[in-house]
Short mmCIF file of C-alpha atoms in Angstrom, two decimals:
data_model
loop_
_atom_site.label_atom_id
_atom_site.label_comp_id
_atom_site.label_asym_id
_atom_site.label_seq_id
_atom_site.Cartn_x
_atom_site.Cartn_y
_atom_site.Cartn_z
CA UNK A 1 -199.50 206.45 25.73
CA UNK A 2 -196.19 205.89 27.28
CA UNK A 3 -194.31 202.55 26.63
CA UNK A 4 -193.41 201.10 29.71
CA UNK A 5 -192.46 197.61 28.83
CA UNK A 6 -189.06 197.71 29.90
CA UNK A 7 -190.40 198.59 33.09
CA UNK A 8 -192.86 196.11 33.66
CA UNK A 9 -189.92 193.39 32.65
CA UNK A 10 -187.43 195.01 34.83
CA UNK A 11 -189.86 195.29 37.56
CA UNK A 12 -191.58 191.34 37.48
CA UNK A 13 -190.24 188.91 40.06
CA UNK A 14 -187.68 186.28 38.10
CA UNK A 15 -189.50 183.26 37.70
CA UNK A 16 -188.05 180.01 39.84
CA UNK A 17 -189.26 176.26 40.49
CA UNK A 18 -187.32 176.20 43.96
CA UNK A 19 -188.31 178.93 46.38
CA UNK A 20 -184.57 179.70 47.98
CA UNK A 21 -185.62 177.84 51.18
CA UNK A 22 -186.63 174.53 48.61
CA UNK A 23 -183.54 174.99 47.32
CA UNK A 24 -181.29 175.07 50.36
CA UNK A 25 -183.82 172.32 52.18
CA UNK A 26 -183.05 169.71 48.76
CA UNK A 27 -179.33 170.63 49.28
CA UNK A 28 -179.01 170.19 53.14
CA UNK A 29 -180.85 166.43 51.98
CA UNK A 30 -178.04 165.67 49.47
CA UNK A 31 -175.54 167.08 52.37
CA UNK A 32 -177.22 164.43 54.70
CA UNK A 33 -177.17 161.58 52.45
CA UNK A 34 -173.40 162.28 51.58
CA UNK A 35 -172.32 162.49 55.36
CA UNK A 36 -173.75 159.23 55.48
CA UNK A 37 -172.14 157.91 53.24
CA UNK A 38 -168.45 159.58 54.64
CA UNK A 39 -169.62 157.58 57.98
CA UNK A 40 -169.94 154.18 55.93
CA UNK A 41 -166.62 154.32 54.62
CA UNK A 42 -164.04 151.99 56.79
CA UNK A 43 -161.47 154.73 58.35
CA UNK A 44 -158.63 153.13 56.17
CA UNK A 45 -160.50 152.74 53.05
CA UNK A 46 -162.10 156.27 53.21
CA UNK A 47 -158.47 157.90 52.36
CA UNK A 48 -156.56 155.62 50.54
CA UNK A 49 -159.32 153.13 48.67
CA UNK A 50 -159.75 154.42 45.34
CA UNK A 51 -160.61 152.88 42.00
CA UNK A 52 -159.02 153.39 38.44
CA UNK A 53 -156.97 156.24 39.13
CA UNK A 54 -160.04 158.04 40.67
CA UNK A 55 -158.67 160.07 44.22
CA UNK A 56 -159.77 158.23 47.65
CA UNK A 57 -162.90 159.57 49.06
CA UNK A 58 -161.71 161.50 51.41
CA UNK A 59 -159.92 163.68 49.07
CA UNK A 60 -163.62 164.15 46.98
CA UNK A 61 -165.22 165.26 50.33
CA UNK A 62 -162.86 167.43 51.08
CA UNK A 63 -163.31 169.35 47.53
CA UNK A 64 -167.19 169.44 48.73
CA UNK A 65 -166.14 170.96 51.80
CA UNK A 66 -163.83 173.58 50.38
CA UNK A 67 -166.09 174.80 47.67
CA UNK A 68 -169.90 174.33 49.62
CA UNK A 69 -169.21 176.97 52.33
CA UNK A 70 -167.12 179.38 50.72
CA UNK A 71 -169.17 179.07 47.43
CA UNK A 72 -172.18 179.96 49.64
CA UNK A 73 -169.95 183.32 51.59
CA UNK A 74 -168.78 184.25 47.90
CA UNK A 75 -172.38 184.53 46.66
CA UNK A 76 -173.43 186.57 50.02
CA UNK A 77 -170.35 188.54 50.04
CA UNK A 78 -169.00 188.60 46.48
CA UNK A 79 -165.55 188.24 48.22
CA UNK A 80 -164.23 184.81 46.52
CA UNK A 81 -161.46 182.54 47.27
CA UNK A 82 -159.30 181.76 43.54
CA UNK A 83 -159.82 178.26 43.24
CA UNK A 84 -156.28 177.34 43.44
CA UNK A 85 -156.80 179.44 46.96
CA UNK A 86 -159.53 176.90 47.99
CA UNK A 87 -158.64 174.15 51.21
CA UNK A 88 -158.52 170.79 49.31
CA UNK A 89 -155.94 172.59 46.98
CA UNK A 90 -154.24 174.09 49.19
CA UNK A 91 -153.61 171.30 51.28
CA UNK A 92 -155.21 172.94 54.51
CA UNK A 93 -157.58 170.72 54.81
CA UNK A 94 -155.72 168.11 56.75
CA UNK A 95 -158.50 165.61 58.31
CA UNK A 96 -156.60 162.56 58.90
CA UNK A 97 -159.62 160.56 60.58
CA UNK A 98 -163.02 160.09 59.99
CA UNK A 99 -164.43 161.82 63.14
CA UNK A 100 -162.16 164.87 61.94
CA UNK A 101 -163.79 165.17 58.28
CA UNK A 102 -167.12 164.79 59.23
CA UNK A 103 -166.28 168.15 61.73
CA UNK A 104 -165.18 169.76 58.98
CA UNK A 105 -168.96 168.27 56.92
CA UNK A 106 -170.88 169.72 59.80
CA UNK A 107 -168.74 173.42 60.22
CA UNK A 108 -169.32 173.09 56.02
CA UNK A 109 -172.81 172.75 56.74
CA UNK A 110 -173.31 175.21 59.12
CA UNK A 111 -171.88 177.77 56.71
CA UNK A 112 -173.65 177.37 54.27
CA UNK A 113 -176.85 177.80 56.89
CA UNK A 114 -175.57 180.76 58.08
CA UNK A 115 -175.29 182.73 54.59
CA UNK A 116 -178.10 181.14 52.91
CA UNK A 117 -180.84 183.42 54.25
CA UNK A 118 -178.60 186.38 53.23
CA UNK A 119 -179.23 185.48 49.79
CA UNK A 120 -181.84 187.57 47.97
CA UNK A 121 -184.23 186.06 45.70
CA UNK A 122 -182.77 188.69 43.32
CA UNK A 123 -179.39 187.57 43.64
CA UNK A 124 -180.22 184.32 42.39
CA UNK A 125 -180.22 185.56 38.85
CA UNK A 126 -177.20 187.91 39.23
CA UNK A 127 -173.87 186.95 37.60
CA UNK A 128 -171.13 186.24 39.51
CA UNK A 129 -167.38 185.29 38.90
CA UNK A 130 -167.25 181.91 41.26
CA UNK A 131 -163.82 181.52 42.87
CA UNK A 132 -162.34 184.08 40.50
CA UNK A 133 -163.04 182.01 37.70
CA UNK A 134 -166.52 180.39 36.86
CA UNK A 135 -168.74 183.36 35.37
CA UNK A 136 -172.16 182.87 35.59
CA UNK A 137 -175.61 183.08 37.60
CA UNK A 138 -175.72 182.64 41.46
CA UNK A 139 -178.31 179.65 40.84
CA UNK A 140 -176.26 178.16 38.36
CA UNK A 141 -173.31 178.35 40.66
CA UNK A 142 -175.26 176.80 43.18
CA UNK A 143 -176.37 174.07 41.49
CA UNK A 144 -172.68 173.47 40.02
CA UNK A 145 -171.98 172.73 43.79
CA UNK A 146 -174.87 170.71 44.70
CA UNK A 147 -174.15 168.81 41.53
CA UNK A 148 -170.53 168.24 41.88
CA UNK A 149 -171.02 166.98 45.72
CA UNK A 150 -174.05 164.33 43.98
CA UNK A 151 -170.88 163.63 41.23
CA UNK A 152 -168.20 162.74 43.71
CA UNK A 153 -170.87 161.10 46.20
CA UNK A 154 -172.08 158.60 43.13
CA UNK A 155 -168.29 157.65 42.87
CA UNK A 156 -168.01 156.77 47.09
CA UNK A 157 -170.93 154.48 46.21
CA UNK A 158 -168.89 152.39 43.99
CA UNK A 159 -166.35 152.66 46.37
CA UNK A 160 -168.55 151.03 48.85
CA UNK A 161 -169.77 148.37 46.52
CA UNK A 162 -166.35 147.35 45.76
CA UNK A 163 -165.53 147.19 48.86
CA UNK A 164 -168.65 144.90 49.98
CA UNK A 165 -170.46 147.43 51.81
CA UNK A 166 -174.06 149.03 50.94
CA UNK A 167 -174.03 152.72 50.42
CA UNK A 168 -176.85 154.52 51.93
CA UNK A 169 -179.81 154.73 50.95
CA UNK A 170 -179.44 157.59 47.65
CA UNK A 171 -183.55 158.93 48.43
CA UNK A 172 -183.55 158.77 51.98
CA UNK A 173 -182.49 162.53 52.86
CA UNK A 174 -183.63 162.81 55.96
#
């Protein structure tokens, strides 16, 4: 009797609790909810409020922007961007109004669209070296992004609350 249990392993579907459409579908509703909450901000107070030392909000979405897109094209293509190479390091992200950052949001958003059905379920649970730096799985990469952008987005809520104004509502992703 030949042992193939090696093969069977190699050969099984990983197992997953998102399918990569539930995945991307819960991210584009976080990536909803925090454009919302870029459009609450007063223009002033959206780059140059900020709260114990924290950076203005404007500076956090722009990180968001600069790693969502490109972290999605680096998992497609494998081709990353050093994270000292990324926009909201480099300084070329250089939305000065409101109307201007959420562009940049939506072209975010649209890249990651774009790429996301490139994305095999395989590739999910292949490692990867994230902006020349980060090495681990595709989904755990993934979710490093989705989680940072629900990080920075809790901090613009208290923002907001400081400020008087009420944040969006956190569960309504629609």
């Amino acid at each position: 009797m030949e042992n193939n249990t090696i093969q069977q392993q190699t050969e099984q579907p990983a197992a997953y609790v998102y399918t990569p459409d539930q995945l991307l579908q819960n991210w584009l509703g976080h990536r909803r909810v925090t454009r919302r909450l870029i459009e609450a901000f007063p223009e002033d107070a959206l780059f140059n409020y900020s709260i114990g030392g924290m950076r203005p909000f404007a500076d956090m979405a722009k990180e968001i922007i600069s790693m969502s897109g490109p972290g999605v094209r680096g998992v497609v293509t494998d081709d990353w961007t050093p994270i000292a190479g990324l926009d909201h390091h480099t300084g070329k992200i250089t939305a000065t109004t409101k109307a201007e950052l959420l562009q940049l949001w939506d072209n975010a958003t649209e890249v990651i669209t774009n790429y996301w059905p490139q994305i095999s379920l395989q590739r999910f649970q292949e490692k990867v070296v994230a902006f020349g730096q980060y090495e681990g799985l595709v989904n755990s990469t993934l979710q490093y992004i989705v989680d940072n952008e629900i990080h920075h987005r809790g901090q613009g809520y208290v923002y907001l609350r400081a400020l008087g104004i009420e944040p969006p509502a956190f569960y309504d992703r629609s």
